[in-house]
Amino acid sequence: MPRSGDVVPDATVERLPLYHQALVELARTGETTVSSVKLAELAGVNAAKVRKDLSFLGSYGTRGVGYDVDFLTIQVSRTLGLTGDSSVVIVGFGNLGQALAKYGGFADRGFPVVAIVDADPTKVGTAVKETDGVVVQHVDELAKIVRSQGVAVGVIATPAESAQSAADALVGAGVQSILSFAPVVLDIPETIPWRKVDLATELQILSFYQARSGSLQHPA
Amino acid sequence: MPRSGDVVPDATVERLPLYHQALVELARTGETTVSSVKLAELAGVNAAKVRKDLSFLGSYGTRGVGYDVDFLTIQVSRTLGLTGDSSVVIVGFGNLGQALAKYGGFADRGFPVVAIVDADPTKVGTAVKETDGVVVQHVDELAKIVRSQGVAVGVIATPAESAQSAADALVGAGVQSILSFAPVVLDIPETIPWRKVDLATELQILSFYQARSGSLQHPA
DNA sequence: TATTGCTTGTTCTCAAATTCACAAACACGG
DNA sequence: CCGTGTTTGTGAATTTGAGAACAAGCAATA
């Protein structure tokens, strides 16, 4: 019987946000309980997998009934460490950086963008109205910003060539995790978790399954 | 001995774009051959895994020497179905849609954005200079656009509520694969491969590993 | 042509993840 | 209070993936 002290498998961790998202949606529509079958449908996975995943957090369901939406939401949030907002700083104010800054999807889900930096002095001073008028600052200010604003997450939106120096700056400034959109492997200390999102890579993976068209559906 | 007719494992497919990226970079810097160790380093994976992955495409290396960069690039491209450009249409011209349209990273890697559509008539007519002046059209034109321009990929950048109707429109219009940024599970025919990228989900996964700080590094 | 050194391709073993299948447990109605 | 129907939680079996280890094979050199 897995208890909260036990390890949560990586594969499960990657799915917890899906459940969280589905639970928030259920709460919004007024549902008070949910079965593993329903939750599986909303998250796009298999019901047995949902039950096994949730069992790693503890025994929070009621047999014959299902899971309490609000209670389970809290447990999933707690496991993911989603207690309160985590401030984000974006490094790089090119097209992608501007895009991410204006995109509201971060703040909506508890990750407000509180600062933007760039190495180009001509970009410093620009205000982004979509993020409450955050003003672009110079990358040299990074350490000061992270400390004073308590920034937890750094997002790298620089060109590939500058990504490593951006990472170094973020690590030096003291952020606790990094999300990179640059298509390069970064050298980052083991103590700081980081992930890479590469949009072109996603399209190339699709390309493969499209070429094999019909024969195989993409794995969820 | 795996041959090109055999199945390529899903896990391998997800890494092929990384190798492709690394190979392109090697070619750019003038390297003509590369070892599995070097390629592994550039892609951020284990060397044994590189060799095993590549062996699914065929026996394209030379023992004692390594892989020919140009030749291997061609083989990886062919396996991924990256023969020539694949046109992309973006559905949704809100913040994220505009962001993606202006972001040059798609075209650079063989996925030019040739059209943008939105359901809001007030947005129709806007030109995006970053993508050679592509003009936003109404979503009702989608089928015509896809047919006339030979669009292969649809990118969904709408709010979550509109994502399913966007997907339906794309499927009806005849696109061959779909990349969605909306945080919902889509109902799409098995014949059309699709993937979901959710930026907030990425941050939430990081949140977990950050909470478990230091004890576990995120799996690549 | 024989030897040496290096790197691939593949086999083998182990670990992780998925899926099935079902007993255990609860609510509810009679 | 008992039986029924439903849904969880979890062993067990299966599939998939990771990594180590090494024989096979090629180039280069003398």
XYZ file of C-alpha atoms (C1' of nucleotides) in Angstrom:
500
model
C 0.000 0.000 0.000
C 1.787 3.138 -1.210
C 1.803 5.967 1.296
C 2.642 9.609 0.850
C 6.152 9.005 2.097
C 6.833 6.614 -0.752
C 8.221 7.545 -4.104
C 5.898 8.730 -6.826
C 7.021 7.263 -10.188
C 8.139 9.704 -12.871
C 5.449 8.521 -15.255
C 2.838 9.297 -12.611
C 4.262 12.741 -11.921
C 3.893 13.588 -15.592
C 0.197 12.761 -15.431
C -0.716 14.432 -12.157
C -1.104 17.847 -13.820
C -3.626 16.305 -16.207
C -5.698 15.059 -13.308
C -5.334 18.384 -11.586
C -6.597 20.177 -14.638
C -9.551 17.802 -14.962
C -10.409 18.162 -11.272
C -10.408 21.943 -11.474
C -12.749 21.721 -14.423
C -15.046 19.309 -12.557
C -15.185 21.641 -9.571
C -16.034 24.503 -11.886
C -19.021 22.616 -13.268
C -20.222 21.782 -9.777
C -19.352 18.083 -9.586
C -18.612 16.911 -6.053
C -17.436 13.364 -6.735
C -15.802 11.642 -9.668
C -15.031 8.042 -10.595
C -11.739 6.838 -11.996
C -13.527 6.121 -15.276
C -14.759 9.686 -15.610
C -11.437 11.162 -14.568
C -9.654 8.920 -17.038
C -11.902 10.149 -19.798
C -11.251 13.793 -18.976
C -7.506 13.260 -18.749
C -7.313 11.077 -21.830
C -5.842 8.019 -20.128
C -6.814 4.526 -19.013
C -8.944 4.143 -15.850
C -6.697 1.551 -14.258
C -3.792 3.911 -14.677
C -5.715 6.674 -12.939
C -6.400 4.461 -9.945
C -2.824 3.258 -9.726
C -1.457 6.785 -10.085
C -3.752 8.128 -7.388
C -2.934 5.221 -5.092
C 0.631 6.516 -4.935
C -0.674 9.613 -3.193
C -2.667 7.614 -0.667
C -6.064 5.950 -0.330
C -8.289 8.890 -1.000
C -11.210 7.266 -2.807
C -14.370 5.633 -1.481
C -15.213 2.223 -2.939
C -18.572 2.174 -4.623
C -18.575 5.973 -4.792
C -15.430 7.478 -6.247
C -13.229 10.410 -5.284
C -14.260 13.661 -3.635
C -13.352 16.325 -6.164
C -12.285 19.057 -3.757
C -10.381 16.769 -1.454
C -8.557 15.032 -4.282
C -7.678 18.372 -5.837
C -5.975 19.361 -2.623
C -4.046 16.116 -2.425
C -2.836 16.368 -6.017
C -1.874 20.004 -5.528
C 0.005 19.179 -2.381
C 1.893 16.354 -4.060
C 2.878 18.603 -6.941
C 3.942 21.300 -4.527
C 1.364 23.733 -5.878
C 0.970 25.729 -2.714
C 0.419 29.301 -3.702
C 1.794 31.044 -6.755
C 5.319 30.570 -8.088
C 6.772 33.651 -9.711
C 8.320 33.355 -13.150
C 11.033 35.353 -14.886
C 11.371 35.152 -18.660
C 14.844 35.469 -20.153
C 14.826 36.714 -23.742
C 12.438 39.222 -25.223
C 12.549 38.139 -28.858
C 9.486 36.837 -30.621
C 9.074 33.826 -28.415
C 9.769 35.722 -25.211
C 7.231 38.381 -26.106
C 4.811 35.674 -27.035
C 5.157 33.926 -23.714
C 4.970 37.188 -21.808
C 1.686 38.114 -23.441
C 0.243 34.635 -23.199
C -1.972 34.593 -20.139
C -1.802 30.841 -19.608
C 0.943 31.019 -17.015
C -0.661 33.385 -14.537
C -4.019 31.616 -14.840
C -2.482 28.457 -13.509
C -0.498 29.904 -10.660
C 2.704 30.977 -12.397
C 2.608 34.770 -12.746
C 5.280 36.374 -14.900
C 6.796 39.006 -12.622
C 9.855 39.954 -14.628
C 11.377 39.847 -18.090
C 15.039 40.360 -18.916
C 17.069 40.628 -22.091
C 20.725 41.197 -22.918
C 19.906 43.769 -25.576
C 19.903 47.286 -24.028
C 17.550 48.574 -26.731
C 14.843 46.226 -25.494
C 15.147 47.297 -21.878
C 12.325 49.547 -20.790
C 9.565 48.071 -22.929
C 6.382 47.472 -20.953
C 4.122 44.478 -21.500
C 0.536 45.433 -20.757
C -0.710 41.821 -20.743
C 1.373 41.099 -17.659
C 0.311 44.097 -15.603
C 2.889 46.326 -17.230
C 5.987 44.385 -16.353
C 8.952 46.238 -17.787
C 11.858 44.537 -19.553
C 15.053 44.840 -17.536
C 18.657 44.062 -18.340
C 19.887 40.527 -17.720
C 22.577 41.902 -15.396
C 19.787 42.731 -12.951
C 18.720 39.100 -12.782
C 20.195 38.204 -9.408
C 18.721 41.289 -7.810
C 15.308 40.607 -9.349
C 15.212 36.979 -8.294
C 16.140 37.848 -4.748
C 13.834 40.814 -4.304
C 10.812 39.290 -5.994
C 11.303 35.735 -4.775
C 11.280 34.328 -8.274
C 11.092 30.521 -8.343
C 11.086 29.621 -12.029
C 13.198 30.796 -14.940
C 11.955 30.456 -18.515
C 14.564 30.521 -21.267
C 13.260 32.062 -24.488
C 16.556 33.071 -26.036
C 18.121 31.855 -29.295
C 19.930 28.536 -28.995
C 23.363 30.228 -28.901
C 22.507 32.226 -25.791
C 20.599 29.528 -23.954
C 23.526 28.222 -21.917
C 24.531 31.664 -20.722
C 20.913 32.359 -19.859
C 20.869 29.131 -17.870
C 24.092 30.071 -16.097
C 22.642 33.454 -15.220
C 19.451 31.902 -13.869
C 21.319 29.353 -11.802
C 23.613 32.055 -10.478
C 20.649 34.227 -9.638
C 19.140 31.444 -7.577
C 16.024 30.261 -9.398
C 14.788 26.858 -8.305
C 13.747 25.361 -11.627
C 14.112 26.113 -15.328
C 11.916 25.643 -18.379
C 13.762 26.062 -21.668
C 12.378 26.573 -25.156
C 15.802 26.533 -26.781
C 16.591 23.411 -28.808
C 19.850 22.624 -27.049
C 20.947 20.489 -24.134
C 21.804 22.617 -21.134
C 24.463 22.044 -18.549
C 22.657 22.700 -15.282
C 23.464 21.479 -11.760
C 21.682 18.291 -10.719
C 20.038 20.142 -7.873
C 17.959 22.312 -10.183
C 15.241 20.476 -12.107
C 14.764 21.606 -15.669
C 12.741 20.648 -18.717
C 12.940 21.424 -22.391
C 10.029 22.175 -24.688
C 10.829 22.290 -28.378
C 7.942 23.110 -30.638
C 9.661 21.955 -33.824
C 10.442 18.636 -32.178
C 6.763 18.129 -31.491
C 5.973 18.713 -35.136
C 8.681 16.292 -36.219
C 7.311 13.567 -33.982
C 3.896 14.139 -35.527
C 5.521 13.894 -38.918
C 6.648 10.364 -38.158
C 3.216 9.145 -37.110
C 1.659 10.897 -40.048
C 4.044 9.138 -42.420
C 3.072 5.846 -40.796
C -0.464 7.109 -41.282
C -3.285 5.071 -39.891
C -1.065 2.202 -38.823
C -0.231 3.583 -35.421
C -1.841 6.241 -33.304
C 0.401 8.459 -31.292
C 0.845 7.258 -27.684
C -1.575 9.628 -25.920
C 18.964 -7.054 -37.039
C 16.292 -4.369 -37.253
C 15.546 -3.220 -40.776
C 13.652 -0.228 -42.040
C 10.508 -2.308 -42.406
C 10.472 -3.053 -38.703
C 8.732 -1.011 -36.082
C 10.509 1.923 -34.514
C 9.689 2.077 -30.775
C 7.791 5.125 -29.539
C 10.584 6.052 -27.167
C 12.999 6.087 -30.084
C 10.698 8.200 -32.238
C 10.625 10.820 -29.506
C 14.405 11.031 -29.568
C 14.999 11.045 -33.313
C 14.312 14.796 -33.560
C 17.028 15.364 -30.960
C 19.536 13.465 -33.063
C 18.354 15.282 -36.154
C 18.910 18.600 -34.480
C 22.374 17.577 -33.326
C 23.299 16.298 -36.773
C 22.251 19.534 -38.435
C 24.391 21.418 -35.957
C 27.363 19.132 -36.636
C 27.008 19.632 -40.363
C 26.896 23.372 -39.829
C 30.212 23.283 -37.980
C 31.778 21.197 -40.729
C 31.990 17.800 -39.022
C 31.789 14.909 -41.461
C 31.617 11.977 -39.068
C 30.355 11.551 -35.522
C 30.566 8.814 -32.900
C 27.676 7.612 -30.792
C 29.420 9.108 -27.771
C 29.603 12.565 -29.308
C 26.054 12.386 -30.631
C 24.842 11.258 -27.224
C 26.501 14.225 -25.597
C 24.903 16.674 -28.018
C 21.478 15.122 -27.620
C 21.733 14.759 -23.871
C 21.280 10.997 -23.742
C 23.263 7.824 -23.119
C 25.579 6.550 -25.881
C 24.245 3.004 -25.786
C 20.776 4.387 -26.286
C 21.912 6.342 -29.327
C 23.365 3.233 -30.932
C 20.290 1.178 -30.186
C 17.971 3.893 -31.472
C 19.931 4.277 -34.702
C 20.077 0.544 -35.199
C 16.294 0.575 -35.627
C 16.768 2.624 -38.775
C 19.360 0.238 -40.190
C 23.106 -0.366 -39.993
C 24.380 3.002 -41.051
C 27.529 3.327 -38.967
C 31.060 2.161 -39.625
C 32.748 0.275 -36.788
C 35.910 1.947 -35.655
C 34.854 5.190 -37.317
C 31.347 6.326 -36.468
C 28.479 7.684 -38.515
C 28.657 9.842 -41.622
C 26.913 13.058 -40.615
C 25.260 13.841 -43.938
C 24.183 10.303 -44.647
C 22.773 9.763 -41.188
C 20.923 13.064 -41.362
C 19.208 11.844 -44.500
C 18.253 8.535 -42.905
C 16.832 10.188 -39.802
C 14.924 12.707 -41.914
C 13.521 9.961 -44.070
C 12.412 7.945 -41.059
C 10.688 10.964 -39.574
C 9.046 11.733 -42.891
C 10.818 15.082 -43.125
C 10.881 15.253 -46.903
C 10.441 18.867 -47.850
C 8.481 21.460 -45.958
C 5.124 20.806 -44.281
C 2.806 23.780 -44.307
C 1.169 24.817 -41.063
C -2.084 26.617 -40.341
C -2.618 28.233 -36.957
C -6.147 28.315 -35.567
C -6.729 31.123 -33.091
C -5.193 34.577 -33.208
C -5.278 35.435 -29.521
C -2.106 36.039 -27.554
C -0.747 32.570 -28.020
C -1.704 32.382 -31.691
C -0.032 35.702 -32.430
C 2.961 34.587 -30.472
C 3.331 31.388 -32.438
C 2.780 33.184 -35.725
C 5.572 35.627 -35.005
C 7.879 32.996 -33.604
C 10.241 32.018 -36.387
C 11.093 28.610 -34.977
C 8.598 26.729 -37.092
C 9.687 27.906 -40.528
C 13.361 27.470 -39.640
C 12.818 23.779 -39.127
C 10.723 23.047 -42.169
C 7.255 23.951 -40.956
C 6.315 27.299 -42.529
C 3.169 28.987 -41.256
C 1.190 29.642 -44.437
C -2.159 30.609 -42.930
C -3.825 31.842 -39.779
C -7.549 31.696 -39.049
C -9.795 32.971 -36.277
C -13.529 32.868 -35.576
C -13.609 36.539 -34.618
C -14.419 38.705 -37.692
C -12.688 41.715 -36.158
C -9.378 39.875 -36.253
C -9.700 38.902 -39.907
C -7.490 40.975 -42.176
C -4.604 41.512 -39.774
C -1.249 40.896 -41.428
C 1.696 39.290 -39.647
C 4.924 40.658 -41.007
C 7.084 37.998 -39.349
C 5.506 35.305 -41.513
C 5.870 37.049 -44.853
C 2.691 39.028 -44.368
C 0.283 36.150 -43.918
C -3.171 37.626 -43.365
C -5.639 36.320 -40.796
C -8.648 34.721 -42.454
C -11.972 33.527 -41.107
C -12.196 29.977 -39.821
C -14.958 29.245 -42.316
C -12.331 29.468 -45.038
C -10.316 26.666 -43.470
C -11.264 23.850 -45.854
C -10.546 26.009 -48.861
C -7.197 27.116 -47.426
C -6.067 23.614 -46.559
C -6.944 22.327 -50.002
C -5.483 25.167 -52.007
C -2.282 25.535 -49.991
C -1.749 21.853 -49.285
C -1.585 22.433 -45.546
C -0.396 19.362 -43.621
C -0.417 20.442 -39.984
C -2.966 22.293 -37.886
C -1.923 24.118 -34.729
C -4.646 24.838 -32.184
C -4.028 28.039 -30.231
C -7.586 28.773 -29.155
C -8.988 28.945 -25.626
C -9.830 25.556 -24.129
C -13.558 26.002 -24.804
C -13.059 26.368 -28.541
C -10.372 23.734 -28.942
C -12.690 20.866 -29.853
C -14.503 22.869 -32.510
C -11.141 23.976 -33.862
C -10.104 20.337 -33.992
C -13.319 19.380 -35.770
C -12.757 22.139 -38.300
C -9.179 21.031 -38.920
C -10.165 17.406 -39.329
C -12.993 18.377 -41.650
C -10.664 20.554 -43.662
C -8.326 17.625 -44.181
C -5.151 18.366 -42.227
C -2.980 15.334 -41.580
C -1.822 16.004 -38.047
C -2.620 18.357 -35.188
C -0.607 20.066 -32.464
C -2.727 21.557 -29.694
C -1.784 24.065 -27.023
C -5.189 23.902 -25.359
C -5.225 22.097 -21.998
C -8.024 19.699 -22.918
C -8.269 16.212 -24.336
C -9.489 16.287 -27.908
C -11.734 13.830 -29.673
C -9.915 13.239 -32.942
C -10.126 10.269 -35.345
C -7.496 7.586 -34.808
C -6.196 8.155 -38.290
C -4.959 11.640 -37.483
C -2.001 11.791 -35.097
C -2.077 14.617 -32.599
C -0.110 15.857 -29.644
C -0.740 18.270 -26.845
C 1.691 20.808 -25.418
C 0.615 22.468 -22.201
C 3.013 25.029 -20.841
C 1.425 25.173 -17.400
C 1.683 21.394 -17.142
C 5.406 21.629 -17.732
C 5.738 24.120 -14.911
C 3.675 21.931 -12.598
C 5.905 18.943 -13.281
C 8.902 21.108 -12.447
C 7.123 22.143 -9.296
C 7.068 18.544 -8.113
C 10.769 17.949 -8.652
C 11.554 21.279 -7.076
C 9.556 20.343 -4.000
C 11.529 17.086 -3.839
C 14.526 19.359 -4.285
C 17.896 17.779 -4.733
C 16.703 14.270 -4.071
C 15.765 13.470 -7.631
C 16.740 14.987 -10.927
C 14.105 15.190 -13.561
C 14.330 12.347 -16.141
C 16.079 14.177 -19.040
C 49.163 -9.166 -44.898
C 49.028 -9.244 -39.942
C 48.355 -6.426 -35.995
C 46.388 -2.858 -33.283
C 42.972 0.271 -31.771
C 38.614 1.975 -31.992
C 33.468 2.062 -32.483
C 29.433 -0.122 -33.872
C 25.588 -3.458 -33.469
C 23.420 -6.607 -30.618
C 22.532 -9.619 -26.819
C 21.398 -10.020 -22.120
C 19.784 -8.498 -17.801
C 17.324 -5.520 -15.013
C 14.008 -1.859 -14.041
C 9.913 0.680 -15.043
C 5.453 1.098 -16.677
C 1.148 -0.664 -18.353
C -2.788 -3.421 -18.150
C -5.719 -6.958 -16.449
C -8.555 -8.936 -13.246
C -10.651 -9.368 -8.932
C -11.224 -9.258 -3.909
C -12.292 -5.765 -0.553
C -15.179 -2.165 0.842
C -18.770 1.007 0.891
C -23.717 3.021 0.074
C -28.224 2.182 -0.365
C -32.732 0.081 -0.552
C -35.821 -3.102 1.125
C -29.727 -6.079 9.051
C -28.950 -8.280 4.734
C -28.294 -8.367 -0.145
C -27.090 -5.864 -4.309
C -24.635 -2.976 -7.235
C -20.842 -0.164 -7.785
C -16.059 1.383 -7.583
C -11.689 1.393 -5.447
C -7.046 -0.482 -4.460
C -3.702 -3.708 -5.618
C -1.498 -8.168 -6.678
C 0.200 -10.436 -10.812
C 1.268 -10.877 -15.579
C 2.863 -8.560 -19.618
C 5.011 -5.173 -22.257
C 8.253 -1.724 -22.939
C 12.484 0.579 -22.166
C 17.264 1.319 -20.203
C 21.896 0.239 -19.676
C 25.950 -2.740 -19.405
C 28.927 -5.490 -21.719
C 31.211 -7.485 -25.387
C 31.947 -9.795 -29.908
C 32.173 -8.371 -34.651
C 34.025 -5.524 -38.008
C 36.516 -1.785 -40.102
C 40.646 1.435 -40.850
C 45.158 2.408 -40.494
C 49.743 1.401 -40.122
C 53.750 -0.909 -40.674
